[in-house]
PDB file of C-alpha atoms in Angstrom:
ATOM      1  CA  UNK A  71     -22.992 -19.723   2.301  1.00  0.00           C
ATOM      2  CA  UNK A  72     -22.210 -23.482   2.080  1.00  0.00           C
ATOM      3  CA  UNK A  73     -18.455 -23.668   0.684  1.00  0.00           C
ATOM      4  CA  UNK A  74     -18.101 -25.945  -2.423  1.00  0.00           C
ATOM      5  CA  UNK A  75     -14.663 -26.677  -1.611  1.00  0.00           C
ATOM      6  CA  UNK A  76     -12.893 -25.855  -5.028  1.00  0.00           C
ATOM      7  CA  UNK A  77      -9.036 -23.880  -4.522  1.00  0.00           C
ATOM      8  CA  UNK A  78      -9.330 -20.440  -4.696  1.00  0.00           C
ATOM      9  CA  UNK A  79     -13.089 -19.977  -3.638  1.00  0.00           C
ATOM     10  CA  UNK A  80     -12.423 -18.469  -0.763  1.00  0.00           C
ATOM     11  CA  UNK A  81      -9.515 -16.372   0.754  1.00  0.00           C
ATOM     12  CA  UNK A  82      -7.964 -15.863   4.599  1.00  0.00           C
ATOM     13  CA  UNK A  83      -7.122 -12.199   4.938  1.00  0.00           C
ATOM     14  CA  UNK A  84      -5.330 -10.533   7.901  1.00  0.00           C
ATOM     15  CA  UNK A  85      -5.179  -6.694   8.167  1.00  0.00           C
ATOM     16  CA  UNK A  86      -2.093  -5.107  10.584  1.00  0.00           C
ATOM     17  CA  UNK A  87      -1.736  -1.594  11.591  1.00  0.00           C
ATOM     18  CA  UNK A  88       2.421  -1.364  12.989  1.00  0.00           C
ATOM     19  CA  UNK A  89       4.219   1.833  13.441  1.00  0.00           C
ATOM     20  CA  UNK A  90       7.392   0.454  11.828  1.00  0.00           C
ATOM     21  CA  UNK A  91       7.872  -0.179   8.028  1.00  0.00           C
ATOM     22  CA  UNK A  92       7.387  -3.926   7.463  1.00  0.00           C
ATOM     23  CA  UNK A  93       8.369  -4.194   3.991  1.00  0.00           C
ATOM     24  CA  UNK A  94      11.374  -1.188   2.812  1.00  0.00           C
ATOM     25  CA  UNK A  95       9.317   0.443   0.140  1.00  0.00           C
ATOM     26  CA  UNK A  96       7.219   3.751   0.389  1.00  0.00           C
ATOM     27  CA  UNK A  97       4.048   3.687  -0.741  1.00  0.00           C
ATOM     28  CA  UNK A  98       2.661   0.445  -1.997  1.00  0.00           C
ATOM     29  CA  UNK A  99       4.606  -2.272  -1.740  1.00  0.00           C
ATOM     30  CA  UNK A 100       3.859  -5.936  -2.666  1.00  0.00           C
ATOM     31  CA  UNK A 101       6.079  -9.615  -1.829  1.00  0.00           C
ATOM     32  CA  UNK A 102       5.064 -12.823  -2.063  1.00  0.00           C
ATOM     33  CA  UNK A 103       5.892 -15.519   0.809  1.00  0.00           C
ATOM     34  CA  UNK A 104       6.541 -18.977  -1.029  1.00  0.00           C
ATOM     35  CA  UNK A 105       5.519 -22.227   0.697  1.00  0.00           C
ATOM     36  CA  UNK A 106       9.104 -23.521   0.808  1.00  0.00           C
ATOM     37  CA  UNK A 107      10.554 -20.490   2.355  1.00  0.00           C
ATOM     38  CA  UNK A 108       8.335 -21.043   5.506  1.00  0.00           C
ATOM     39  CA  UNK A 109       6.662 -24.230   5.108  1.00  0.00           C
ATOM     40  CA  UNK A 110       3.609 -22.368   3.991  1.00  0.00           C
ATOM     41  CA  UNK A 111       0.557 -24.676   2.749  1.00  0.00           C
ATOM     42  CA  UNK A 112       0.218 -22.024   0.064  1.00  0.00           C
ATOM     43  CA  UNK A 113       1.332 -18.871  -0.928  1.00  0.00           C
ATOM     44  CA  UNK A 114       0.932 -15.962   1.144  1.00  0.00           C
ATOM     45  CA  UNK A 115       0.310 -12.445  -0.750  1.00  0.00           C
ATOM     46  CA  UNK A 116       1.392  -9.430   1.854  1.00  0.00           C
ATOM     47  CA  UNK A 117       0.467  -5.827   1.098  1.00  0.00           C
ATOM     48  CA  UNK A 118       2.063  -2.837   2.451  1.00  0.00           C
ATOM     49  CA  UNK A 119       0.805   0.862   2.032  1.00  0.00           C
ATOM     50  CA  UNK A 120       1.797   4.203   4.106  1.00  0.00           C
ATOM     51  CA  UNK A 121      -0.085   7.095   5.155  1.00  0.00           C
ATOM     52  CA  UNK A 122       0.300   8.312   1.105  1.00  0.00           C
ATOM     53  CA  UNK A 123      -2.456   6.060   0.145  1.00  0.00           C
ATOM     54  CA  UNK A 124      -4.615   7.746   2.648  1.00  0.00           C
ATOM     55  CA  UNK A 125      -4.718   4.336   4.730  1.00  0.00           C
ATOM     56  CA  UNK A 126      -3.321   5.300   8.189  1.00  0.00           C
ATOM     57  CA  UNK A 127      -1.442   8.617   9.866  1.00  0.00           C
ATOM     58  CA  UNK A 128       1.935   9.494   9.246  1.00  0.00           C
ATOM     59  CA  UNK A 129       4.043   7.468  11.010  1.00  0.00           C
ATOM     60  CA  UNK A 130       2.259   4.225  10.300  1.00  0.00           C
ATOM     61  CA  UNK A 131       1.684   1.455   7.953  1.00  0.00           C
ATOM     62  CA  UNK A 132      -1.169  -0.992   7.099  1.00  0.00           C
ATOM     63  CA  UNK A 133      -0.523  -4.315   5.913  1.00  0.00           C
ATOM     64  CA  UNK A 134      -2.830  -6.843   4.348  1.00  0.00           C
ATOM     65  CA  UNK A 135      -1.842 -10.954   4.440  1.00  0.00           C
ATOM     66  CA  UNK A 136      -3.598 -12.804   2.090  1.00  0.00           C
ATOM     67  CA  UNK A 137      -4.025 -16.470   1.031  1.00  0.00           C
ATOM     68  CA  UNK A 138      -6.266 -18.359  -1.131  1.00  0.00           C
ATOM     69  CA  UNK A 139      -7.890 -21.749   0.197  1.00  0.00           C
ATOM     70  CA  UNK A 140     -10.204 -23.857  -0.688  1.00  0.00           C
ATOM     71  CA  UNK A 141     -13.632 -23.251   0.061  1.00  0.00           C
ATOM     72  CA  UNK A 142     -15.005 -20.722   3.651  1.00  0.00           C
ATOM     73  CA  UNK A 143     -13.542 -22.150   6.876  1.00  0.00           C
ATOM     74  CA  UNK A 144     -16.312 -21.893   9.435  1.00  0.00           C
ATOM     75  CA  UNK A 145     -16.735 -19.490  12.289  1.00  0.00           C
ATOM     76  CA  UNK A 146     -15.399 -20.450  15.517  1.00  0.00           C
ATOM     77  CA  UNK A 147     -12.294 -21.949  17.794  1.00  0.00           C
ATOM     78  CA  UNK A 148     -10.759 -23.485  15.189  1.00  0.00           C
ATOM     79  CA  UNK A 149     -11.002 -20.452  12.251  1.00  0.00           C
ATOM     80  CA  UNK A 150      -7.285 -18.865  14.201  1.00  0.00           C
ATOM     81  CA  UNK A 151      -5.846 -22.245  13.207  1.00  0.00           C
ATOM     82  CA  UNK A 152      -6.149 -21.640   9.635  1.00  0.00           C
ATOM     83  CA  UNK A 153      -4.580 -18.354   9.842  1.00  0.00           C
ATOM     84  CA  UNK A 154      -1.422 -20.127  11.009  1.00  0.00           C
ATOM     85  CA  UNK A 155       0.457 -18.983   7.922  1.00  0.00           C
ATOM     86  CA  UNK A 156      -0.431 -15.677   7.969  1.00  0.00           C
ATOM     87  CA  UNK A 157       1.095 -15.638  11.332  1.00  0.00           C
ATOM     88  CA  UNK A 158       4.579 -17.433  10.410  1.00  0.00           C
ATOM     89  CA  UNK A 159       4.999 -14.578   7.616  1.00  0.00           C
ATOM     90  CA  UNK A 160       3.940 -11.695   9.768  1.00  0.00           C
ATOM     91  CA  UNK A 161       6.172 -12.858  12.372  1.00  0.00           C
ATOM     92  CA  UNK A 162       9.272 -12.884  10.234  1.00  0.00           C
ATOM     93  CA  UNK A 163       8.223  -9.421   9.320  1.00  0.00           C
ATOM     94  CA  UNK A 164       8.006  -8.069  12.453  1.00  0.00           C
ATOM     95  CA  UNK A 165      11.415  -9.344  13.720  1.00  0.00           C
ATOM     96  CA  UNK A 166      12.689  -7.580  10.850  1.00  0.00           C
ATOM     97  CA  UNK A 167      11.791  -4.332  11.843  1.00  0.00           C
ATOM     98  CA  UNK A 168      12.704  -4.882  15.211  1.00  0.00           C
ATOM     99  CA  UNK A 169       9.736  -6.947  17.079  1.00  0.00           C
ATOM    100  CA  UNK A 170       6.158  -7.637  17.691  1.00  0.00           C
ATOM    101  CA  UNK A 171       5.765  -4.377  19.591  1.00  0.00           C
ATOM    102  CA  UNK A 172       5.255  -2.561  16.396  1.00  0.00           C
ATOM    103  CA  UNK A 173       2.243  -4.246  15.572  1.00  0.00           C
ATOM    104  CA  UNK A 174      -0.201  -1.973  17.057  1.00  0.00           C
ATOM    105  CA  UNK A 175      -3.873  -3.894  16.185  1.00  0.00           C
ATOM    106  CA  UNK A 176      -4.516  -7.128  13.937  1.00  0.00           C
ATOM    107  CA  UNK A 177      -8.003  -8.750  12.438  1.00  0.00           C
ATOM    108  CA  UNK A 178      -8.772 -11.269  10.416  1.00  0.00           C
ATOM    109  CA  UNK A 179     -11.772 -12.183   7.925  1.00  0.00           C
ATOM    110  CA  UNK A 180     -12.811 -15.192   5.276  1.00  0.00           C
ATOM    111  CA  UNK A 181     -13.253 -13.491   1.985  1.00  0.00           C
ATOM    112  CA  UNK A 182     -15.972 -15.519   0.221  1.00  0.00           C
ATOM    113  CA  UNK A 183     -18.191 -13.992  -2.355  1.00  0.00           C
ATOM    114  CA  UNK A 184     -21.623 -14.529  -2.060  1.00  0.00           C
ATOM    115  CA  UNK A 185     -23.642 -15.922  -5.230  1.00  0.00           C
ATOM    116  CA  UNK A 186     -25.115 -12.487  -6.200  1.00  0.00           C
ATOM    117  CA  UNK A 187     -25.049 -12.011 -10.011  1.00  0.00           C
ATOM    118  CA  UNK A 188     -24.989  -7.980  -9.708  1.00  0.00           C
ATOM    119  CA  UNK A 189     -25.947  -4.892  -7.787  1.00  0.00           C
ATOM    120  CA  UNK A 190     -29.803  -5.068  -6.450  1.00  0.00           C
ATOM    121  CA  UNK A 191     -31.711  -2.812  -4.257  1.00  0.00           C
ATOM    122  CA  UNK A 192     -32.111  -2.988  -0.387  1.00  0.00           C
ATOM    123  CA  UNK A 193     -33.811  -0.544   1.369  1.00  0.00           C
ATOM    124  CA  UNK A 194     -34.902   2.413   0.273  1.00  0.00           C
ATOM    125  CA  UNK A 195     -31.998   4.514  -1.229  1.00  0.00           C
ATOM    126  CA  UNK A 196     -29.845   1.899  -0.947  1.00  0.00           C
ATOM    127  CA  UNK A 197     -28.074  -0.510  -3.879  1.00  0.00           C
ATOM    128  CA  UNK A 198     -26.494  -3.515  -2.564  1.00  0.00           C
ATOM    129  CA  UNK A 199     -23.149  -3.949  -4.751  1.00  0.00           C
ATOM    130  CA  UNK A 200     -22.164  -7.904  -5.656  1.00  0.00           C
ATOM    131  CA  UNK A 201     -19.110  -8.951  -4.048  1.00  0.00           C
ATOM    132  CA  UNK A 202     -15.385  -8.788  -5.055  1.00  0.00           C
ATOM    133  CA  UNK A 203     -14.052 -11.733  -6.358  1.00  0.00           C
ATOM    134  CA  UNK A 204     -11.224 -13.129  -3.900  1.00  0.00           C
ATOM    135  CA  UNK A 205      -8.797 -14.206  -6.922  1.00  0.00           C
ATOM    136  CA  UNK A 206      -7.144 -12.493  -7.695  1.00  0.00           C
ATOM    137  CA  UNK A 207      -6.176 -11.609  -3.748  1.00  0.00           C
ATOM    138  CA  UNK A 208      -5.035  -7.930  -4.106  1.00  0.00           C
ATOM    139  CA  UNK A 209      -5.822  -6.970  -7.284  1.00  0.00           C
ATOM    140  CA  UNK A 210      -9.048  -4.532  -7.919  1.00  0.00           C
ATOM    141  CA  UNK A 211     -10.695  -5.771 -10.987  1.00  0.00           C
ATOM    142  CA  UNK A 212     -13.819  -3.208 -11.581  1.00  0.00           C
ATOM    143  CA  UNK A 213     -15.324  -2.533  -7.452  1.00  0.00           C
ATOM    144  CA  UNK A 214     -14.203   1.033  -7.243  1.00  0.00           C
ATOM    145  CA  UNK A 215     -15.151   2.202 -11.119  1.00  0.00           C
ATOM    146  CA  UNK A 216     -18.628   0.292  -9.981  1.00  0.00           C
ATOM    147  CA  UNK A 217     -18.702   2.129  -6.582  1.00  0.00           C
ATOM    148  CA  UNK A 218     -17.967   5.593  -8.897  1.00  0.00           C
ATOM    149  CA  UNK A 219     -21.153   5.005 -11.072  1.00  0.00           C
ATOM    150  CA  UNK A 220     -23.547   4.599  -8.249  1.00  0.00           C
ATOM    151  CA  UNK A 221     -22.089   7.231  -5.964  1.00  0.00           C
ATOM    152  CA  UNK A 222     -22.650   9.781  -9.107  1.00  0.00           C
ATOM    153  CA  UNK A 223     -26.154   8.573  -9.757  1.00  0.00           C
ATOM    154  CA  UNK A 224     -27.158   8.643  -6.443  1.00  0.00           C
ATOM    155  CA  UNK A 225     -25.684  12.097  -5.533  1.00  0.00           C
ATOM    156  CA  UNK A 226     -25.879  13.920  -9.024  1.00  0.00           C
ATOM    157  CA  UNK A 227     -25.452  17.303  -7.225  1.00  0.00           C
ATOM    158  CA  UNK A 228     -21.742  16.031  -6.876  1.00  0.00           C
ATOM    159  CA  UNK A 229     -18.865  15.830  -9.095  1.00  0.00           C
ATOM    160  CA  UNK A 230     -16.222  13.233  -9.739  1.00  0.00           C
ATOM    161  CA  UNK A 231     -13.605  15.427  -7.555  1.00  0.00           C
ATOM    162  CA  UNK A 232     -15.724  14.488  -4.490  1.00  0.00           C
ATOM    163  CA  UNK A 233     -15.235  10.349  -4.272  1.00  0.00           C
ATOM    164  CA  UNK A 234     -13.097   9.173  -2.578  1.00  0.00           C
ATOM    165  CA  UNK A 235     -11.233  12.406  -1.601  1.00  0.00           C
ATOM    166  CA  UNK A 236      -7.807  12.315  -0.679  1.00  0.00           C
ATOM    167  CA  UNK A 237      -7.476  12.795   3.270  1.00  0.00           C
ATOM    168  CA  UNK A 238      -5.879  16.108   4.221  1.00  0.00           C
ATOM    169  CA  UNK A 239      -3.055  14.583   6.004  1.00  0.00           C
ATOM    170  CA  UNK A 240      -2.047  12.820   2.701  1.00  0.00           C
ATOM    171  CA  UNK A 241      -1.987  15.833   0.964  1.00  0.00           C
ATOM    172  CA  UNK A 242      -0.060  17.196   3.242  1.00  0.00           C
ATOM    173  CA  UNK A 243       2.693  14.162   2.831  1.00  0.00           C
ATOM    174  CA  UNK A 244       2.857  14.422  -0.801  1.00  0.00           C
ATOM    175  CA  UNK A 245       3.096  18.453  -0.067  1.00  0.00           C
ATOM    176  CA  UNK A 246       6.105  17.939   1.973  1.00  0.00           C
ATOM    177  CA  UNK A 247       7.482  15.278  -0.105  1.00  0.00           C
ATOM    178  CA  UNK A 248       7.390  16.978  -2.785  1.00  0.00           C
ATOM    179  CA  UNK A 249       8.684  20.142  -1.449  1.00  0.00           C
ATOM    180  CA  UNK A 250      11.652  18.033  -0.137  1.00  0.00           C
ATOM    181  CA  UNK A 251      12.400  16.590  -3.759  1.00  0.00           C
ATOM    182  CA  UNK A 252      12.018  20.556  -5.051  1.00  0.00           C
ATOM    183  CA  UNK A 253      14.425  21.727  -2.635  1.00  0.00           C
ATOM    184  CA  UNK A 254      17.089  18.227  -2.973  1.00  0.00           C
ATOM    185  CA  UNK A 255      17.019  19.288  -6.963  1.00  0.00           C
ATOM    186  CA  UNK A 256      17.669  22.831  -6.380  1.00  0.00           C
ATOM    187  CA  UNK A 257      20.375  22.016  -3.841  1.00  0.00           C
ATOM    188  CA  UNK A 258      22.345  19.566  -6.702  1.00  0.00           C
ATOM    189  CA  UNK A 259      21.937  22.250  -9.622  1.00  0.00           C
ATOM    190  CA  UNK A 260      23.373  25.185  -7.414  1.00  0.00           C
ATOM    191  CA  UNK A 261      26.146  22.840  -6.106  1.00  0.00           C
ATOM    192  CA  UNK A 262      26.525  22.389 -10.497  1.00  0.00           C
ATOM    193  CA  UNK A 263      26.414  25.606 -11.504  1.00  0.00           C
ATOM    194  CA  UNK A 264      29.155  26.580  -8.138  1.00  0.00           C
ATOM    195  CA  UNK A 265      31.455  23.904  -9.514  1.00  0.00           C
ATOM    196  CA  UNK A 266      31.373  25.466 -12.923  1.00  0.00           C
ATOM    197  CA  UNK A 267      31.985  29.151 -12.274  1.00  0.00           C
ATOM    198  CA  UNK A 268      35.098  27.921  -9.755  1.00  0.00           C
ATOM    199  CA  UNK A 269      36.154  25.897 -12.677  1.00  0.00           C
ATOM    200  CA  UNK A 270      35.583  28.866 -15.266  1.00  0.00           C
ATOM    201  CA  UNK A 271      37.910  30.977 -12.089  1.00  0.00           C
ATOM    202  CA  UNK A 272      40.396  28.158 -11.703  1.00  0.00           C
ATOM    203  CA  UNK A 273      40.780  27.904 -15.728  1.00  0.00           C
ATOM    204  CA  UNK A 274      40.748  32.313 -16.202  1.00  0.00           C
ATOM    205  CA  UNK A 275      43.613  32.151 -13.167  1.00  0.00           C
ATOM    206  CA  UNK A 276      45.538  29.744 -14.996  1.00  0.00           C
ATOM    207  CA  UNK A 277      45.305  31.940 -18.427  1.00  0.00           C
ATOM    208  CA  UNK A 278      46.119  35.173 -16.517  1.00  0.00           C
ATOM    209  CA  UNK A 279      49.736  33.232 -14.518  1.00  0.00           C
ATOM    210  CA  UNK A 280      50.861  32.124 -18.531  1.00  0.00           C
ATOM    211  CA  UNK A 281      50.066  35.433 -19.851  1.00  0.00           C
ATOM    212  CA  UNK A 282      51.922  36.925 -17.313  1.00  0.00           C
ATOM    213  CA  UNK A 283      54.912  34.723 -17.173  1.00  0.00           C
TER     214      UNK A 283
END
């Protein structure tokens, strides 16, 4: 569609598979890079997740690089040039965490919503959803409660449980995470309750040398 030109009615998104940890926080993990930090022309929102969210294997991390502009840059030579920014910041990033090596695959895409007031049917069996809003950049607003309704009507012989369901090898993670946590807390209350009974010895021993002197 024809862009209007307005800020914010379109966005430049870059996606980034590395096998090193961009951004030190597990999970999901969010950072804004400012325009005067990198001579940015506008704010760049980055977007890290691990293989907990179900995004990528063990081992790896997606990140997303976002940034609002004004109105759909068109297909072609020239669309890399506006992703210019995105590059700067994932750049820094990468030296960070010890080069551009760990940046295993990149792509990029113009996120511009298409004037479609709500869902409407395509073909048969199928119910063409009306695009995400790109502001604001990573935020869901209501796409995956409106993804939930139809997936339910259309399959009513399934349940909640079975959208969206978590990948086995992130259930695995959280398993062993977990388990890890269990055993770290078990670990710190026997090293407590050791230190008490020696202290409840050490204090007895002291009682039993008075009463004997």
């Amino acid at each position: 569609p024809a862009a209007s030109g307005r800020p914010g009615d379109a966005s430049l998104r870059m996606v980034v598979l590395t096998d090193a940890q961009l951004l030190q926080q597990d999970r999901f993990c969010v950072c804004f890079a400012q325009p005067s930090s990198l001579g940015l022309r506008n704010v760049v929102q980055v977007v890290q997740v691990d293989s907990t969210t179900g995004a990528c294997p063990a081992g790896h991390w997606v990140v997303y690089l976002a940034q609002a502009v004004g109105g759909a840059p068109a297909a072609g030579e020239g669309f890399w040039d506006g992703l210019d920014d995105h590059r700067k910041v994932l750049e820094v990033l990468l030296e960070r965490a010890g080069g551009p090596q760990h940046c295993l695959a990149a792509a990029a895409f113009v996120h511009h919503p298409r004037a479609a007031p709500g869902a409407r049917a395509g073909a048969p069996g199928v119910t063409i959803c009306p695009d995400p809003p790109c502001t604001p950049q990573m935020v869901l607003t209501d796409e995956v409660a409106h993804a939930k309704s139809l997936f339910l009507h259309l399959a009513p012989d399934l349940s909640e449980e079975d959208f969206l369901p978590k990948p086995a090898y992130a259930a695995a993670d959280e398993h062993r995470a977990a388990t890890a946590d269990l055993e770290h807390f078990n670990a710190e209350v026997q090293g407590t309750m050791q230190r008490e009974r020696d202290a409840v010895a050490r204090a007895a021993e002291a009682v039993q040398r008075r009463a004997e002197t």
